[in-house]
Amino acid sequence: MPAPRLSRRDFLKSSVIAGIGVYIAAPGSAALAALFERERLRPLPWDARNGTIRYRTDATAKVTGEKVFSFDMRGRDLPGWPDTQSHAMLLRATRADRVYAGVDLSVLGDALKPDRIVTAADLQRDGVAFPAFYGQDMLLPEGSTPAYLGHAVALLVWHDFARFRAAKNALRFRDDIVRWGAQTGPLDRPPWAAFRYVRVGGATAFDGDAYSSLKDTPLFPSGFDRKRPLWPQANPNGALDAQGAAFAARMAEELSNPSDATLVLEREYFSQSIDTAALEPDNGNAWFDAATATLHLVSATQSPQEVAAAGARMLADSRLGVRNLVLHPCYTVGYGSKDHNPFPFIALMAGLYGDGRPVRLANDRYEQFQTSLKRHSFRMRYRMSVDRASGKFQVFQADMTGDGGGRQNFSPSVCLVAATAAQSIYYFPRSDLASTVISSRALDAGSARGYGTLQSMGATEMMVDEIASQLGVDPIELRQRNVFTSGMKNTQGAIPGGAQRADEVLARCRAHPLWTEREQRKKDFEAAHPGRRYGVGFGCVQKDFGTGAEAAFAEVSLSKDGRLLLRHIGVEMGTGMATSQAAVCIGWLGRPADEVRTGESEWPELPMIETGDPWLMAQAEQDRHVGDPRWTPNRVSPSSASNSAYFFSHATREAARLLFTQGLWPAALAIWGRGFGGGQLAPLIVRREDARWIDGKLTAGGMTPLPLASLVTTAYEMGLATGAIVHTFNRWQWAEAEFPLDGDDARLPLDGIALRWGDGSGAGKGTPTANGYRMIERTRAHYPPTQRNNAGVVYYSAIGTLAEVAVDTGNGRVELLNHHSVLECGNAIVPQLVSGQLQGGLAMGIGHALHEYLPLYEDGPGNGTWNFNRYTLPRARDVAVWSQSGEVLPPLSDTDPPKGMAEVVMIAVVPAIVNALAHATGHRFRELPVTPEKVRAALEQAT
């Protein structure tokens, strides 16, 4: 049923959270117009003749050092803020085995003592605490044992920079600042999560499953014993999870007692903790304006909507009288580390204690190493069986243990994804994949690039390569025999979307000269370079993209003068999202957006509401709400999980399509139909599917090409659609809804629509909402069943990488001579951005394989002494910068959707390098990174 006319109260509810008025001043908004896109982010340089974009929207601003990052913001830079600026730092615990007994700042003397010291006692008095997602003790109370190394114990604030800088230098690296009491040992807490996925397929890869997570259920532990999950007891006649355990027990028995015709390989692998080393350290600048009871925050975040919503609840629970929150999210770069990061909330807290001044809290590199979210360390124990005669895989069993550190963060979902990704590009008739992420005193681990899949798939690739060696089969041929193809089921029992093209990637890589000539090249190189060993290795993976609850708003609209505006929830975090989303408009509107506003959160024109948790939601709860045309399982998603190219683009494309079908196309028909007897339109057959944009003008079926300006003028005159706002939701399948629109627009892969008719002042379909828009209430919604959550993943992109290495037998140093990658990612929106992501991702993977490493505990970054003098990132010389090459598989057609590929590009190169080292040295390394010390030890052992 249509919703009643929206009231003023409805508008207020759309921007009030927990009683706090919330406003997100996105980079393109008037509040920051002097700083961001309207003046410093240039329109896309668009050549309509050849349909090319010359450079990114933010290119000029970034290379000229304009202030588009929050790290550069001071109070004087922000409209309406005081010119004064206070500075703050956090004192952090460098041990986690004793009772915290306060701080001693006597080393500072009177001259450098802070103007304000904030402790846990202050927070408790004022009711200030972390949002529930981040756990307890934003600042550690005296008398407590730190939960982890680097746990914050006090916030220190200075009202001038000179004293702040001098004091910070005086406090650095001192062990006598934080006082300690009785020894307790580290806290003993249960794991953050454990998941297990059991599948037993049918007679063929395309028959029904005997058991799977999607058809039946994943397995969940009833509890933990010394950090090990207690799985359901096996019972073939019991409940669904007990039946799954019984199938798993049979697989384990078969792996332990194989026949002579079966090869079983059992190996253990280790993937280390690393720092994401984002260009911009975590930072925030907050000002509490007591006169208006408003807390203003500028912060680096990939998830501004989460910061706004959770921050509002945090402020509402306090006793400091905050009534409004204004958030300014800026452009950032984070590789996942700024998605659901606790730092913005600590910065929010700091702003409450600035005595009326803005307070800037910004990490330097030592602090960034000590506090930033890390990639999860994983230890993986794999068993795999293969038929010796055919080389076909039979059973895959995995038991993975990750270290999630001191706060839960995204450890449960990383735990889940590591298990569901372990199969990589292969089909396994039977599988039992278990994953546990423990809590520990290590630093928090979160949504770092790769998200558990780098760890689990890298190990799978190393094992497959070793199996090929034992069978005496070409490693790529073995992969081809077992490759996952279209229509097969993954290890959760779900059929992935669309054509699976890993087989094409394998074929191209197998035909590449690096592979076909590898043995001759090895002989030639080693003959010409005594004391050096040569090897070529290969890795191929397919990475999921998306979260299973992807949601987005997007607006595409045309002004009277023909300027095209795009508003989007997505945040620019270095991927080129603002540029690519602007380019998505080209398909339906013939040109990219002239203006792009990112990080938009307020959508009163389309007031959708959410309830519950989209991942944990029961079907009954969804069924209760689905009749409300404003309800959705999830309003917005953060910029993460490689979701821009596919999920965000879907929203942009559908908004552009609606603007075309409800506005520009009927305007074109009206123009072509002018004149006696129906004008030039009447004698011909003109269909919408024949519409084409040629040199920036619209034509179809031989009609006169029409410039956009004339179409826009007609759309405004006729009261046609001049703006479209859409909302999307995806639970491994797009939500669809029926709307009171004509033709193909009667049912759309959307769950919310608002349209602006003409200038918005007249009549039109739908309920008036805001800014001239009318919500087109759906008449029926079709949401994917909640059971789809058990699918784990269904969207994949694939990459294969060949790596050529040379090993110095004297010092053990590994030189990466060359690498070549073949990527499959559908239709690239902006090919240059794909190329940049490919090159950058490869560099990160090379670092993970050979260079980057963080100890987890007392000698790791939690002690506050780590910087780039101790942490090795790959340089240009380490990544074969001048010899590397890459190619992208052409799409199957021009209708292929773009695929998320920002994470997959970093993964395959890791096992490719390790497998190349096996070819070079004869030794198989299973612990990352492979350092010169490990190589020397292996060579010495071999001799």
CSV table of N, CA and C in Angstrom, one decimal, residues 130-135 189 192-193 303 306 336-345 371-374 376 404-415 437 443-448 451:
chain,number,residue,atom,x,y,z
A,130,PHE,N,32.6,4.0,24.0
A,130,PHE,CA,32.6,3.5,22.7
A,130,PHE,C,31.3,3.0,22.3
A,131,PRO,N,30.9,3.1,21.0
A,131,PRO,CA,29.7,2.3,20.5
A,131,PRO,C,30.0,0.8,20.7
A,132,ALA,N,28.9,0.1,20.9
A,132,ALA,CA,29.0,-1.3,21.3
A,132,ALA,C,29.9,-2.1,20.4
A,133,PHE,N,29.9,-1.8,19.1
A,133,PHE,CA,30.7,-2.6,18.1
A,133,PHE,C,32.2,-2.6,18.5
A,134,TYR,N,32.7,-1.6,19.2
A,134,TYR,CA,34.1,-1.5,19.5
A,134,TYR,C,34.5,-2.0,20.9
A,135,GLY,N,33.5,-2.4,21.7
A,135,GLY,CA,33.9,-3.0,23.0
A,135,GLY,C,33.9,-2.0,24.1
A,189,ARG,N,40.4,-14.5,27.1
A,189,ARG,CA,39.0,-14.4,26.6
A,189,ARG,C,38.7,-15.4,25.5
A,192,TRP,N,36.8,-14.6,19.0
A,192,TRP,CA,35.8,-13.7,18.5
A,192,TRP,C,34.8,-14.4,17.7
A,193,ALA,N,35.2,-15.5,17.0
A,193,ALA,CA,34.2,-16.2,16.2
A,193,ALA,C,34.7,-17.5,15.7
A,303,SER,N,33.7,4.8,6.2
A,303,SER,CA,32.3,4.5,6.5
A,303,SER,C,31.7,5.7,7.3
A,306,GLU,N,28.4,5.1,9.2
A,306,GLU,CA,28.5,4.4,10.4
A,306,GLU,C,29.0,5.3,11.5
A,336,GLY,N,41.0,-0.5,3.5
A,336,GLY,CA,40.1,-1.2,4.4
A,336,GLY,C,40.3,-0.8,5.9
A,337,SER,N,41.5,-0.2,6.2
A,337,SER,CA,41.8,0.1,7.6
A,337,SER,C,41.0,1.2,8.2
A,338,LYS,N,40.3,2.0,7.3
A,338,LYS,CA,39.5,3.1,7.8
A,338,LYS,C,38.0,2.8,7.7
A,339,ASP,N,37.7,1.5,7.6
A,339,ASP,CA,36.3,1.0,7.6
A,339,ASP,C,36.0,0.5,9.0
A,340,HIS,N,35.1,1.1,9.7
A,340,HIS,CA,34.8,0.7,11.1
A,340,HIS,C,36.0,0.7,11.9
A,341,ASN,N,36.7,1.8,11.8
A,341,ASN,CA,37.9,2.1,12.6
A,341,ASN,C,37.5,2.8,13.9
A,342,PRO,N,38.0,2.4,15.1
A,342,PRO,CA,37.6,3.1,16.3
A,342,PRO,C,38.1,4.6,16.4
A,343,PHE,N,39.1,4.9,15.6
A,343,PHE,CA,39.7,6.2,15.7
A,343,PHE,C,38.8,7.4,15.6
A,344,PRO,N,37.8,7.5,14.7
A,344,PRO,CA,36.9,8.6,14.6
A,344,PRO,C,36.2,8.8,15.9
A,345,PHE,N,35.9,7.8,16.7
A,345,PHE,CA,35.1,7.9,17.9
A,345,PHE,C,36.0,8.4,19.0
A,371,THR,N,48.6,1.7,16.6
A,371,THR,CA,47.2,1.7,16.8
A,371,THR,C,46.4,1.3,15.6
A,372,SER,N,46.9,1.3,14.4
A,372,SER,CA,46.0,1.1,13.2
A,372,SER,C,45.6,-0.3,13.1
A,373,LEU,N,44.5,-0.5,12.4
A,373,LEU,CA,44.0,-1.9,12.2
A,373,LEU,C,44.9,-2.7,11.3
A,374,LYS,N,45.2,-3.9,11.7
A,374,LYS,CA,46.2,-4.8,11.0
A,374,LYS,C,45.4,-5.8,10.2
A,376,HIS,N,44.8,-9.6,9.6
A,376,HIS,CA,44.8,-10.8,10.5
A,376,HIS,C,45.9,-11.8,10.1
A,404,GLY,N,42.8,-12.1,16.0
A,404,GLY,CA,42.0,-10.9,15.9
A,404,GLY,C,42.4,-9.8,16.8
A,405,GLY,N,43.3,-10.0,17.7
A,405,GLY,CA,43.8,-9.0,18.6
A,405,GLY,C,42.8,-8.6,19.7
A,406,GLY,N,43.0,-7.4,20.2
A,406,GLY,CA,42.3,-7.0,21.4
A,406,GLY,C,40.9,-6.6,21.3
A,407,ARG,N,40.4,-6.2,20.2
A,407,ARG,CA,39.0,-5.8,20.0
A,407,ARG,C,38.4,-6.6,18.8
A,408,GLN,N,37.2,-6.9,18.9
A,408,GLN,CA,36.5,-7.8,18.0
A,408,GLN,C,36.5,-7.3,16.5
A,409,ASN,N,36.1,-6.0,16.4
A,409,ASN,CA,36.0,-5.4,15.1
A,409,ASN,C,35.4,-6.3,14.1
A,410,PHE,N,36.0,-6.5,12.9
A,410,PHE,CA,35.4,-7.3,11.8
A,410,PHE,C,35.9,-8.7,11.9
A,411,SER,N,36.5,-9.2,13.0
A,411,SER,CA,37.0,-10.5,13.0
A,411,SER,C,36.0,-11.6,12.7
A,412,PRO,N,34.8,-11.5,13.1
A,412,PRO,CA,33.8,-12.6,12.7
A,412,PRO,C,33.6,-12.7,11.2
A,413,SER,N,33.5,-11.6,10.5
A,413,SER,CA,33.3,-11.7,9.1
A,413,SER,C,34.6,-12.1,8.4
A,414,VAL,N,35.8,-11.6,8.8
A,414,VAL,CA,37.0,-12.1,8.3
A,414,VAL,C,37.2,-13.6,8.4
A,415,CYS,N,36.8,-14.1,9.6
A,415,CYS,CA,36.8,-15.5,9.9
A,415,CYS,C,35.9,-16.3,8.9
A,437,VAL,N,38.8,-17.3,14.7
A,437,VAL,CA,39.6,-16.1,15.0
A,437,VAL,C,39.6,-15.9,16.5
A,443,LEU,N,47.4,-6.1,18.6
A,443,LEU,CA,46.6,-5.0,18.1
A,443,LEU,C,45.4,-5.5,17.4
A,444,ASP,N,44.4,-4.6,17.3
A,444,ASP,CA,43.2,-4.9,16.6
A,444,ASP,C,43.5,-5.3,15.2
A,445,ALA,N,42.8,-6.3,14.7
A,445,ALA,CA,42.9,-6.6,13.2
A,445,ALA,C,41.5,-6.4,12.7
A,446,GLY,N,41.5,-5.8,11.5
A,446,GLY,CA,40.2,-5.4,10.9
A,446,GLY,C,40.1,-5.8,9.4
A,447,SER,N,39.4,-4.9,8.7
A,447,SER,CA,39.1,-5.2,7.3
A,447,SER,C,40.2,-4.8,6.4
A,448,ALA,N,41.4,-5.2,6.6
A,448,ALA,CA,42.6,-4.9,5.7
A,448,ALA,C,42.3,-5.6,4.4
A,451,TYR,N,41.1,-9.3,3.3
A,451,TYR,CA,40.0,-9.7,4.2
A,451,TYR,C,39.9,-11.2,4.5
